[in-house]
Coordinates of C-alpha atoms in Angstrom, one line a residue:
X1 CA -111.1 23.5 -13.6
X2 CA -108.4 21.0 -14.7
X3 CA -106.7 18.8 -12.0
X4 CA -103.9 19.6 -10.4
X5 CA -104.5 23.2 -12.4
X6 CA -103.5 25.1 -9.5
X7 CA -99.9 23.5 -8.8
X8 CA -96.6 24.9 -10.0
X9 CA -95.2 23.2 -13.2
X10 CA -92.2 22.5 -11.3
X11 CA -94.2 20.4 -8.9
X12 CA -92.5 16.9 -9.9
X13 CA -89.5 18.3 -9.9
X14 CA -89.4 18.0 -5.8
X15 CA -88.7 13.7 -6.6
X16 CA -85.5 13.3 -6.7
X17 CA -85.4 10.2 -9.0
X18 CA -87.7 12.5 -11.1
X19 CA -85.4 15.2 -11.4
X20 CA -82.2 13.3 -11.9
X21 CA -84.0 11.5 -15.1
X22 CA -85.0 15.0 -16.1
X23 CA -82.1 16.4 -16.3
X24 CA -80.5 13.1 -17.8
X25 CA -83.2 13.4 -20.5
X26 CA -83.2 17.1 -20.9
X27 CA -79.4 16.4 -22.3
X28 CA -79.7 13.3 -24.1
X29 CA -82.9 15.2 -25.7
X30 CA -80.4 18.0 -26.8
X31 CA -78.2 15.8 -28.5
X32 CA -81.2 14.0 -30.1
X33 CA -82.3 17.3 -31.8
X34 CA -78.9 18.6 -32.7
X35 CA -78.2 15.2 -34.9
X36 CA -81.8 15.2 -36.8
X37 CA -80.6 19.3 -38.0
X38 CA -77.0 17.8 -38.6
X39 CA -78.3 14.8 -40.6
X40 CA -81.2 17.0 -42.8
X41 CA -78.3 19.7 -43.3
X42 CA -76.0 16.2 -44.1
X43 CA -78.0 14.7 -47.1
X44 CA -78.3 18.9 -48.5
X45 CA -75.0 18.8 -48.4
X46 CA -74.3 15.4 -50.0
X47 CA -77.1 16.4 -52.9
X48 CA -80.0 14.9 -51.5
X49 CA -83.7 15.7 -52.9
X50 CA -86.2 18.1 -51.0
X51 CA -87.8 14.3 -50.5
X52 CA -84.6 12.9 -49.1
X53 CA -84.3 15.8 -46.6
X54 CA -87.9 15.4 -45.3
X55 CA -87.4 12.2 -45.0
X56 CA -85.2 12.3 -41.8
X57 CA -88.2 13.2 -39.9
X58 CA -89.7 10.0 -41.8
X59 CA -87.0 8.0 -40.6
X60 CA -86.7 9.2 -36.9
X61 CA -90.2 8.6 -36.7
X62 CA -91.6 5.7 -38.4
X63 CA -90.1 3.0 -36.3
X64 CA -93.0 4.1 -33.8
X65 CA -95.0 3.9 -36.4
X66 CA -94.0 0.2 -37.0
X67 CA -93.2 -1.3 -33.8
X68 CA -94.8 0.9 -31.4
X69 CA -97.1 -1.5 -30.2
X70 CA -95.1 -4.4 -29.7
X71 CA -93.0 -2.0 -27.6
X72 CA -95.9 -1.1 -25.7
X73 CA -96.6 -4.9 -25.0
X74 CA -92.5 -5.4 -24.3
X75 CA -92.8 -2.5 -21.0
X76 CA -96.0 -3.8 -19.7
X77 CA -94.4 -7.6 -19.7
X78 CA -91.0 -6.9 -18.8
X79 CA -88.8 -4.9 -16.5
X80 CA -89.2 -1.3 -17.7
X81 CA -86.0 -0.2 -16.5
X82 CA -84.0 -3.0 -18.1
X83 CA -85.9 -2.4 -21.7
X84 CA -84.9 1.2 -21.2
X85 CA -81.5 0.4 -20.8
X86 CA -80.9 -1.4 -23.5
X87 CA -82.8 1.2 -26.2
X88 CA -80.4 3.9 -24.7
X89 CA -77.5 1.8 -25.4
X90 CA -78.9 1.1 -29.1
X91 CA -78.7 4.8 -29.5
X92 CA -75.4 5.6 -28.2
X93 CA -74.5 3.0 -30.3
X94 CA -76.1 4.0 -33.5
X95 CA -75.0 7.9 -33.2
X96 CA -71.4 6.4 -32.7
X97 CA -71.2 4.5 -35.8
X98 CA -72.9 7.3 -37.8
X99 CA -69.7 10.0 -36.1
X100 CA -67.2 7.5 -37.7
X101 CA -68.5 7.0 -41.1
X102 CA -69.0 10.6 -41.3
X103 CA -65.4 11.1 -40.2
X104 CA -64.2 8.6 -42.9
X105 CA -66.1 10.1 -45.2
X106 CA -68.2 6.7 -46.2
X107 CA -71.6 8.3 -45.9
X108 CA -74.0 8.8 -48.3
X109 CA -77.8 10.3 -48.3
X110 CA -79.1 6.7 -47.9
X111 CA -76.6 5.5 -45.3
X112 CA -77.4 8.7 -43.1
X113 CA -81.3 7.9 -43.6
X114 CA -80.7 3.6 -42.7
X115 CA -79.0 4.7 -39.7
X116 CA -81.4 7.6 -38.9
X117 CA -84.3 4.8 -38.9
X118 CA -81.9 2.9 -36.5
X119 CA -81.9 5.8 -34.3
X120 CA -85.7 5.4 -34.3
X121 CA -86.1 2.0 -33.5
X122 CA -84.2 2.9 -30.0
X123 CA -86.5 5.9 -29.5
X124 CA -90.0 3.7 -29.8
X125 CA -88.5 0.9 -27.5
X126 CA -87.4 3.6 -25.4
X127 CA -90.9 6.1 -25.4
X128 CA -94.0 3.5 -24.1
X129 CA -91.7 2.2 -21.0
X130 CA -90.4 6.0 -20.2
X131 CA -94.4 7.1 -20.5
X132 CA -95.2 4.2 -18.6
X133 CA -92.9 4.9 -15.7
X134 CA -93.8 8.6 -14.8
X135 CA -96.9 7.4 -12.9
X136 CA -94.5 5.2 -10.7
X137 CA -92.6 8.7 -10.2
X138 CA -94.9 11.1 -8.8
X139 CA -98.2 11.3 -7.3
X140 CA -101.7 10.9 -9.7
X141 CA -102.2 14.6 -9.2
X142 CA -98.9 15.6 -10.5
X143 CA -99.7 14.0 -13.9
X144 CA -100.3 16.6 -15.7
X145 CA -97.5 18.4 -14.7
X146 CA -94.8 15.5 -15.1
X147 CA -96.4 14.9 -18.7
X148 CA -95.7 18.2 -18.8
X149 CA -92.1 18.7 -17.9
X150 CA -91.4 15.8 -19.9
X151 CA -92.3 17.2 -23.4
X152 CA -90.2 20.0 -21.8
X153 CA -86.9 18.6 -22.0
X154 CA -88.2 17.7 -25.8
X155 CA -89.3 21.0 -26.3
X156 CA -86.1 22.6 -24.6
X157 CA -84.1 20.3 -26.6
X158 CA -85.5 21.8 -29.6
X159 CA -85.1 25.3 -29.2
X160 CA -81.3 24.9 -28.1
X161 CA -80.2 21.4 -29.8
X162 CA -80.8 22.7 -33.4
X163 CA -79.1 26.7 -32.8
X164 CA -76.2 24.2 -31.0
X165 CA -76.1 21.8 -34.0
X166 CA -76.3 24.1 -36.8
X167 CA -73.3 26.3 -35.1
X168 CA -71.4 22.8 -34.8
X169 CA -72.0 22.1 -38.2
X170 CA -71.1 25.7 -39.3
X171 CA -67.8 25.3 -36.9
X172 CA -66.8 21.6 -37.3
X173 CA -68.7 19.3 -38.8
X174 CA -71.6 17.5 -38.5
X175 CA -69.7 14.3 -37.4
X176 CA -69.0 16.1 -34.0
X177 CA -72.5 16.3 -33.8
X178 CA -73.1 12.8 -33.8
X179 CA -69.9 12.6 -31.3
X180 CA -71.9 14.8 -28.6
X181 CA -75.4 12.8 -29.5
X182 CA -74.0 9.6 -28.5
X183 CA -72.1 11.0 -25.6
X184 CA -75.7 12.6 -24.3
X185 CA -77.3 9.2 -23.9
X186 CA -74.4 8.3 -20.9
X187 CA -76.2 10.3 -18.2
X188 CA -79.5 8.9 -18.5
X189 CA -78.4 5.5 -18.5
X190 CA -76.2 6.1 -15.3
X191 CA -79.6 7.3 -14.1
X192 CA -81.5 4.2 -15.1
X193 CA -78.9 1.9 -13.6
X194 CA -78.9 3.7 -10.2
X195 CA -82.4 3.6 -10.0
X196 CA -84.4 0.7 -8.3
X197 CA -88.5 0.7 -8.9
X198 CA -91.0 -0.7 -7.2
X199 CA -91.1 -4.5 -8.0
X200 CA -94.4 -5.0 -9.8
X201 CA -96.2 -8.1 -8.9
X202 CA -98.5 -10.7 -11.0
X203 CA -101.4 -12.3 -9.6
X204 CA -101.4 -14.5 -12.6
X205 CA -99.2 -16.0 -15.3
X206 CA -97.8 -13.3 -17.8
X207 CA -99.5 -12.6 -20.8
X208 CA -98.2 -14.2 -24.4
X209 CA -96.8 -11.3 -26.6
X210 CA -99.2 -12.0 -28.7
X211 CA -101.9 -11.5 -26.4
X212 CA -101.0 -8.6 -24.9
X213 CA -100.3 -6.8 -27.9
X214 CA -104.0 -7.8 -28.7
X215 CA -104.8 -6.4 -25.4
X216 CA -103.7 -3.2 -26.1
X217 CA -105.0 -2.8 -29.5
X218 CA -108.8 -3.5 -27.7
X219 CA -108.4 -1.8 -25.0
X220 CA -107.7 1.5 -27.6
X221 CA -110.4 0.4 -29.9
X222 CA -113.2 0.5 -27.2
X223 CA -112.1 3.4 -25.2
X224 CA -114.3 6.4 -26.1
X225 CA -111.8 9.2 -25.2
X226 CA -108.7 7.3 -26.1
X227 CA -110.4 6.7 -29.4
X228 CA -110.9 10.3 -29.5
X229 CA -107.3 11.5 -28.8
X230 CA -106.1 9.3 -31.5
X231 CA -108.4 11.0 -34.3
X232 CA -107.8 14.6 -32.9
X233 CA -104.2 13.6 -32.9
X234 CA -104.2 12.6 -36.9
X235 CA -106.6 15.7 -38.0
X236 CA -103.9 18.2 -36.5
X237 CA -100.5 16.7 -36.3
X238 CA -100.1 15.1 -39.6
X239 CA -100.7 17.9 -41.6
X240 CA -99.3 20.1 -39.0
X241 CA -95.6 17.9 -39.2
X242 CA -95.1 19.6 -42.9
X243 CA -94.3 23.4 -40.9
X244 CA -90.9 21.6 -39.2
X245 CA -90.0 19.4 -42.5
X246 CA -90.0 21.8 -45.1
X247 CA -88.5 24.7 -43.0
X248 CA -84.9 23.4 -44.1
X249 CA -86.1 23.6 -47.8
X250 CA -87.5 27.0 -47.4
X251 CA -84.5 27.9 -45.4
X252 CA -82.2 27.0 -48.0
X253 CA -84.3 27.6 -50.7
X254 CA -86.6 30.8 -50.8
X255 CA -84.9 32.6 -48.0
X256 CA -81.1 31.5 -48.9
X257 CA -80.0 31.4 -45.5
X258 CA -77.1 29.0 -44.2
X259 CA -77.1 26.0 -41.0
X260 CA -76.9 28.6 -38.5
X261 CA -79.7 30.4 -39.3
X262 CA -81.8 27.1 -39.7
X263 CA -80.9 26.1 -36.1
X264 CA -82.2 29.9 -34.7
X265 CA -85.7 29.4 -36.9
X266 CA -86.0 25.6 -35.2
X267 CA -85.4 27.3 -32.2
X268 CA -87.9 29.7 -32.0
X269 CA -90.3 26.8 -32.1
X270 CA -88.9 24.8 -29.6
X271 CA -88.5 28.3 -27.7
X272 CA -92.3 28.8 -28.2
X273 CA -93.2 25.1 -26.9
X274 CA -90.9 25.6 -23.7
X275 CA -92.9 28.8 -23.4
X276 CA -96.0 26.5 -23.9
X277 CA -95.0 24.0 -21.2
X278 CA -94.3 26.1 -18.5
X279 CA -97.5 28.3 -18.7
X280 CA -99.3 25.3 -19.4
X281 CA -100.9 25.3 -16.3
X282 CA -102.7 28.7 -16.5
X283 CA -103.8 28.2 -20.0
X284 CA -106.0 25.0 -19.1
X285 CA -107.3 26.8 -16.1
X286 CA -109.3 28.8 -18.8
X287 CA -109.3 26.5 -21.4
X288 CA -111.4 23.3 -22.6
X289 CA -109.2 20.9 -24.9
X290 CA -111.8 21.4 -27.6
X291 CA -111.1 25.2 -27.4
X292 CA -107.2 24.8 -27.1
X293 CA -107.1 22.4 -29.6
X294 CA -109.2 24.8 -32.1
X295 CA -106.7 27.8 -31.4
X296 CA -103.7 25.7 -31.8
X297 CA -105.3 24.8 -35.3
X298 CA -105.1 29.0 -36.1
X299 CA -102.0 29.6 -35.5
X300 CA -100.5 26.6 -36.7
X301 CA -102.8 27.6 -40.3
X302 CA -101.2 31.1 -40.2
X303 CA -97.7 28.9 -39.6
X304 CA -97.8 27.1 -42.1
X305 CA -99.0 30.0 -44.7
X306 CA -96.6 32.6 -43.9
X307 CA -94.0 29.5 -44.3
X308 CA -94.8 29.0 -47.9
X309 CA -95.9 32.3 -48.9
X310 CA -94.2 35.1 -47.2
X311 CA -90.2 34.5 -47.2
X312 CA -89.5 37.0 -44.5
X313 CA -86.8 35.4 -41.8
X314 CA -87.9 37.7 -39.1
X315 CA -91.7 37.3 -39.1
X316 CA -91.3 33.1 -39.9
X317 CA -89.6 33.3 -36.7
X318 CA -92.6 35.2 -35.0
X319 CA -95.0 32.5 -36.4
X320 CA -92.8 29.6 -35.3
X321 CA -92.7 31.0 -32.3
X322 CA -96.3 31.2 -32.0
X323 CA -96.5 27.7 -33.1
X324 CA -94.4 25.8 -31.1
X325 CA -96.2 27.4 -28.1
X326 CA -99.5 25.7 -29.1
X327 CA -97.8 22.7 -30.8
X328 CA -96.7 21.8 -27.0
X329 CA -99.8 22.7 -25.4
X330 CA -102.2 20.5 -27.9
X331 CA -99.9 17.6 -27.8
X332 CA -99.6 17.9 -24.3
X333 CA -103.1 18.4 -23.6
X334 CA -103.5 14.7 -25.7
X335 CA -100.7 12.9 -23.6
X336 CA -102.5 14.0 -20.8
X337 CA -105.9 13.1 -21.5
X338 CA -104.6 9.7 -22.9
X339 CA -102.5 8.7 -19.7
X340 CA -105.3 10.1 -17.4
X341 CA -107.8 7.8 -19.2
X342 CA -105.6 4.3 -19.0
X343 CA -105.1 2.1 -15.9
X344 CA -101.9 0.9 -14.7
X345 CA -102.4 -2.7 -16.2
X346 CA -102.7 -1.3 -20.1
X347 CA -101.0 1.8 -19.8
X348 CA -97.9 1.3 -21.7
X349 CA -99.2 -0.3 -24.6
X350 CA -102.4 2.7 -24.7
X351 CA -99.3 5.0 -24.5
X352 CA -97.5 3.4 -27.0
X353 CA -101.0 3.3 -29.2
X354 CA -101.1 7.3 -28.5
X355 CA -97.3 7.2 -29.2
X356 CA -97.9 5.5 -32.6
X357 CA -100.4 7.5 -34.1
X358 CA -98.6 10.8 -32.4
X359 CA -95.2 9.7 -34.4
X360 CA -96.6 8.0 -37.4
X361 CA -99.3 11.2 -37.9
X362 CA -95.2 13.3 -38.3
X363 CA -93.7 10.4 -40.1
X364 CA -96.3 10.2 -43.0
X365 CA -97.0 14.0 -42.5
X366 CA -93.6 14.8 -43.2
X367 CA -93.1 12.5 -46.2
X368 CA -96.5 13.6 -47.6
X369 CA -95.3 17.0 -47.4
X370 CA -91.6 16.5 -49.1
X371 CA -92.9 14.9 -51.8
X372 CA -95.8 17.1 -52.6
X373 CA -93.0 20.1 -52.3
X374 CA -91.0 18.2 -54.8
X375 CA -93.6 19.4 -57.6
X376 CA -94.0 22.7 -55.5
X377 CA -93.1 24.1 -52.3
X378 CA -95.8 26.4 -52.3
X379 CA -98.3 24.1 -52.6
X380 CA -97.5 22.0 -49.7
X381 CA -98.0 24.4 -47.6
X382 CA -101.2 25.2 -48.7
X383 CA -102.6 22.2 -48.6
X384 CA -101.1 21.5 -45.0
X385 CA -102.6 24.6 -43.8
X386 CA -106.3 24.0 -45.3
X387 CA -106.3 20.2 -43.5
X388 CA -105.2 21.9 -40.3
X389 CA -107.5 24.8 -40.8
X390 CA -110.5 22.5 -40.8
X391 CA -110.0 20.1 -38.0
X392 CA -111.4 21.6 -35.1
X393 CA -114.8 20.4 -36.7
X394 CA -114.1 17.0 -35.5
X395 CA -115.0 18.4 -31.7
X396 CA -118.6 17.3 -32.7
X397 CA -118.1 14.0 -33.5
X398 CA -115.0 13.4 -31.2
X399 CA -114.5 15.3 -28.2
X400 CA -112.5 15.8 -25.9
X401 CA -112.3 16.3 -22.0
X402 CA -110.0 16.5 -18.8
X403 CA -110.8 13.0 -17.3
X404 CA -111.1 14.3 -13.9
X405 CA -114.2 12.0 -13.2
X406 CA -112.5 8.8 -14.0
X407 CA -111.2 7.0 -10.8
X408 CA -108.6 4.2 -12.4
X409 CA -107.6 2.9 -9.1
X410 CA -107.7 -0.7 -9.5
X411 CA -110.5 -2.8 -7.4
X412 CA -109.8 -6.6 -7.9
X413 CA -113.6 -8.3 -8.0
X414 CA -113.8 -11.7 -5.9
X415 CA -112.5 -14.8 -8.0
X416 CA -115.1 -16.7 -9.7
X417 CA -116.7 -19.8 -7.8
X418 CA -115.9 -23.1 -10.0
X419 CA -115.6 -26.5 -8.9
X420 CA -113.9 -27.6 -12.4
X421 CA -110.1 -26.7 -12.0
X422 CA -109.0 -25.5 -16.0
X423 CA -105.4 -24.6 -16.4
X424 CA -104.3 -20.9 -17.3
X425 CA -104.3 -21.6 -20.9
X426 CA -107.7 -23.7 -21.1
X427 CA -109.9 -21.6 -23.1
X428 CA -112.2 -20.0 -25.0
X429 CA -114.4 -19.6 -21.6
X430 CA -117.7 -18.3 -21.9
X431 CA -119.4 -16.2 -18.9
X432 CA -123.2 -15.3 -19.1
X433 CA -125.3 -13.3 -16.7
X434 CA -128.6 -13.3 -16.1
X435 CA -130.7 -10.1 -15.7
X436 CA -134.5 -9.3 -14.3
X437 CA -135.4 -5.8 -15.4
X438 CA -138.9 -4.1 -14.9
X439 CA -140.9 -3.1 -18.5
X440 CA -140.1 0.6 -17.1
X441 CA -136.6 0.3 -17.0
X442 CA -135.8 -1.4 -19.8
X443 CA -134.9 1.2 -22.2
X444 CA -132.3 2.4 -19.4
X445 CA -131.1 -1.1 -18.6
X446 CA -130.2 -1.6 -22.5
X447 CA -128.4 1.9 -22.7
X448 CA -126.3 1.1 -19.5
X449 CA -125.5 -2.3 -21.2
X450 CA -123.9 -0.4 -23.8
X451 CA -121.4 1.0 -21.2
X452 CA -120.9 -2.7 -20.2
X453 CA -119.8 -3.9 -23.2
X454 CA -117.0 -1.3 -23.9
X455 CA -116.2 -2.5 -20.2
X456 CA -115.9 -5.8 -20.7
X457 CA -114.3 -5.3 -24.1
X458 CA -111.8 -3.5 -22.9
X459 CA -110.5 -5.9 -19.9
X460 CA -110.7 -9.1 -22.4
X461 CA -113.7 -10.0 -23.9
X462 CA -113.8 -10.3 -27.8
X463 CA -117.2 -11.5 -28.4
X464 CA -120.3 -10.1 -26.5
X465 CA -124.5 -10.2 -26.7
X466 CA -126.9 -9.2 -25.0
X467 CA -130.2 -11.1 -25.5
X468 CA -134.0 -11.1 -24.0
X469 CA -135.6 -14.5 -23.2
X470 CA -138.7 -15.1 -25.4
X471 CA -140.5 -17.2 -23.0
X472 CA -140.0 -14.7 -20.1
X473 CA -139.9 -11.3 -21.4
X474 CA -138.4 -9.6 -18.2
X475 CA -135.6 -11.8 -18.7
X476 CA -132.1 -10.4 -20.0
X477 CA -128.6 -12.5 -20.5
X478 CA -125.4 -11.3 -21.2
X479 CA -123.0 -13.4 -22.7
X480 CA -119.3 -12.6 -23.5
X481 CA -116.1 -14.9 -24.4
X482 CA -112.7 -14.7 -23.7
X483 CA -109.8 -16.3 -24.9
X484 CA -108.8 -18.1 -21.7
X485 CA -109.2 -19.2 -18.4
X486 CA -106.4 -17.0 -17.1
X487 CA -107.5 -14.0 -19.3
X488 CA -110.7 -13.9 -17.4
X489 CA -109.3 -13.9 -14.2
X490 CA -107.4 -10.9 -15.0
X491 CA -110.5 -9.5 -15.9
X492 CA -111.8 -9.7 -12.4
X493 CA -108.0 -8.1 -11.3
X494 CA -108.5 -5.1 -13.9
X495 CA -111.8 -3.6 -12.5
X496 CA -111.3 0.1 -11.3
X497 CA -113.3 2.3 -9.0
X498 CA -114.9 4.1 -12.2
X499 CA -115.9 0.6 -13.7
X500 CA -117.0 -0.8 -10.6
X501 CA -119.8 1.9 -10.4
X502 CA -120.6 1.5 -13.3
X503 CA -121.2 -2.6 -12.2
X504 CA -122.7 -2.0 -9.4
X505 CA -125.7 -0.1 -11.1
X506 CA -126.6 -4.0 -13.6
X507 CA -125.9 -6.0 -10.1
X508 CA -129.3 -4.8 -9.0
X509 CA -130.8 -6.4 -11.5
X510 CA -129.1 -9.9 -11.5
X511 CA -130.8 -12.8 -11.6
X512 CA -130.8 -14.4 -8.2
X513 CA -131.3 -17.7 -9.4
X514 CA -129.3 -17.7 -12.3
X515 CA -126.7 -15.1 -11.4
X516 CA -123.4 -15.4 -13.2
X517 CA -121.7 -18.8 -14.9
X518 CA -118.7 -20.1 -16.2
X519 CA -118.4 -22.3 -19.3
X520 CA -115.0 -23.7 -20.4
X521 CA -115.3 -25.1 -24.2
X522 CA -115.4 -28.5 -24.1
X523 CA -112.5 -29.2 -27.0
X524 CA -110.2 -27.1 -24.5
X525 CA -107.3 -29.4 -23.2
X526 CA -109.5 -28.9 -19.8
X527 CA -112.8 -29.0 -21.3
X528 CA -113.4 -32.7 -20.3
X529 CA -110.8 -32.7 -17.5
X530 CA -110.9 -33.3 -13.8
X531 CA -113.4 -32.9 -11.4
X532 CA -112.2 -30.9 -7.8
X533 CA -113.9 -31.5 -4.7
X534 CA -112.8 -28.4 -2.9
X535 CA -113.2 -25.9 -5.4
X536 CA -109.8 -24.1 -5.2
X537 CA -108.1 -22.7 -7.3
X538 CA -103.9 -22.6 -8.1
X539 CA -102.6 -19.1 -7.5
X540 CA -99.6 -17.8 -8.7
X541 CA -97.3 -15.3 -8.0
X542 CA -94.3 -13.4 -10.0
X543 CA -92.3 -10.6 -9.5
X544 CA -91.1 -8.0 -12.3

């Protein structure tokens, strides 16, 4: 059984800081889905290319794609609240502008594509630090569900916001359409500026950009499940993004329907992910990711073939139904399992990882797609569907699970006993350990090691051994380097109750008279420094 499997999906709900952002989102979500149908029917209307039209999903998408990370990095260092601020405002901005060149009539395929990417940009500064902020919301138990009822307002926002836009567009215009998206993004940011977090605290100087950017890249890289979502993530959702970007091709194309009838087809997606997100709960009760991520690959295959083959209105809006239901729950399930797996130090920048490959995996999906349609419609379609169709075969080599077993509560270890005082910034350091392991436990002592290293890779190191002592053979050292003297202290800070098990099983065998040391490269501004008598060390404190 999944956690939390037997609450209500309206759990979170009960926070009242949880449920005004909610709602706040939940409208500026609607107004975010009625300008991308507004803008695709837009550059139709102004004799765009099937390419062109695709391409808005391109261009909402690919700034995650490109600065994802470094957003990730920004809402770890930086007051979350404040960095959401300012990406709503870009966006409220943005959709303004775009209203009055549309109303002047000074807008062309291109311009409605720039300002589309623009749009984008806002949204990945906006999505890591909103991800990031959920756990500071509601209760480690009500994960799931919050994860949840945020794709919701997404999902909700997509079965209303394109019906709503297209009968705008039909009515008025689709430069009232931009009017409403940038009037949307007021109630979250009256939200935002009402709302007071908790004041996060350092124990140690901030990390460079640079370095925590870095930080978040290894953490990703050496994380087994994470690593795991991220391929899962590609095999299904890149191929799967062609379904929503060719649907306005097929709709105006092979089925010769008009706006409105786009906007009911889009929302019988986002109808079926709603659907998806509120029985969420009972579906993982029964279950495994693997298995729900193998029958979202089905339907979305069946999708993606009736789509491009059978140009029946009516039973495409069975099979979108269908697939947005298990679009939600497979993405979901992936959010989950990725938020679930990082601790609170790295989670932003994991989530904006997840976030990048989630986006980017749509952005060069739904390009892929448009152009391939370009030569024939058919085609793409068919080629989406066989990629889709085969990707549950990368349970085997990548699986997935709930991460129920994981306890990320953080357990700062003890500081490290030095009588050399380096600054925060001396570095490389090196640390090595020394190990006495009996002949017949050797073989288990070296696979546990493994599980080291992807520790200590994970919390900083970027260079580790492991290495046997010729001249006594029962003798094992570990060696691993990081980039600075304050880095490894905040290695000691990001140990967790899952990781510190995990420790305690290779302390048994430490080296009494060796044990653990500290090396400080000597051609580091405090490689040749001063000597301290007492041993202490400078601590520092700063609020966030």
């Amino acid at each position: 059984m999944t956690p939390a499997a037997e609450l209500s999906p309206w759990t979170p709900l009960r926070n009242r800081i949880f449920l005004a952002l909610f709602i706040a989102q939940l409208v500026s979500n609607l107004g975010t889905l009625m300008q991308a149908v507004a803008s695709a029917w837009l550059i139709g209307s102004l004799g765009g290319s099937a390419a062109e039209v695709a391409l808005v999903q391109t261009a909402t998408f690919l700034p995650v794609f490109l600065v994802g990370i470094p957003a990730g990095s920004l809402a770890d260092l930086f007051d979350r609240r404040r960095l959401l601020l300012g990406a709503q405002t870009t966006m409220m901005a943005t959709a303004f502008v775009m209203a009055a060149l549309t109303f002047a009539g000074e807008v062309s395929p291109t311009g409605v594509l720039a300002l589309t990417f623009v749009l984008g940009i806002g949204a990945a500064l906006n999505g890591p630090a909103w991800s990031a902020m959920q756990p500071d919301l509601v209760p480690k138990e009500h994960f799931g569900q919050a994860v949840a009822l945020s794709s919701m307002t997404f999902n909700v926002g997509r079965a209303l916001g394109p019906a709503i836009g297209g009968l705008i567009v039909a009515a008025a215009g689709p430069e009232w359409v931009f009017t409403l998206n940038g009037v949307s993004f007021v109630g979250t940011m009256l939200v935002l500026a009402s709302w007071r977090p908790k004041t996060r605290v350092r124990a140690f100087p901030a990390e460079t950009f640079t370095g925590a950017t870095r930080a978040g890249l290894r953490y990703g890289l050496h994380s087994q499940l994470v690593r795991s979502v991220l391929v899962r993530v590609v095999l299904m959702i890149l191929p799967g993004a062609a379904l929503s970007a060719l649907l306005p091709i097929v709709v105006r194309g092979p089925l010769g329907l008009g706006s409105g009838d786009y906007g009911i087809l889009l929302g019988c997606f986002g109808g079926g992910a709603t659907a998806g997100a509120v029985l969420r709960p009972r579906v993982v009760r029964v279950l495994h990711p693997d298995a729900l991520l193998g029958v979202s690959a089905v339907v979305m295959t069946a999708a993606l073939l009736i789509q491009g083959y059978v140009h029946n209105a009516w039973l495409l809006g069975v099979a979108l139904i269908g697939a947005g239901f298990f679009w939600s729950l497979a993405t979901t399930a992936t959010g989950v399992i990725a938020q679930s797996a990082l601790p609170e130090w790295v989670r932003a920048r994991g989530l904006a990882l997840y976030q990048l490959v989630l986006t980017g995996s749509v952005a060069v999906g739904a390009a892929a797609a448009g152009f391939i349609a370009n030569r024939d419609l058919e085609t793409a379609h068919l080629v989406a569907a066989a990629i889709v169709a085969v990707s549950p075969l990368a349970a085997k080599r990548w699986p997935l699970t709930w991460p129920r077993e994981f306890d990320l509560t953080l357990l700062p270890g003890e500081e490290p006993a030095v009588t050399l005082a380096p600054s925060s910034n001396d570095g490389p350091v090196l640390v090595t350990v020394a190990y006495r392991v009996p002949t017949e436990e050797m073989e288990e002592f070296a696979a546990t090691m493994r599980f080291v290293e992807g520790h200590r890779r994970r919390t900083g190191a970027y260079r580790w051994g492991l290495f046997r002592d010729l001249a006594a053979p029962d003798r094992f050292i570990e060696t691993f380097i990081v980039s600075s003297w304050a880095e490894h202290l905040r290695q000691h800070q990001r140990q967790t109750a899952s990781s510190d098990e995990l420790l305690q099983r290779v302390r048994t065998y430490i080296d009494p008279s060796d044990g653990v040391n500290h090396y400080l490269s000597s051609y580091s501004p405090g490689g040749l420094a001063r000597h301290v008598d007492d041993g202490e060390i400078e601590h520092f404190t700063e609020e966030v």
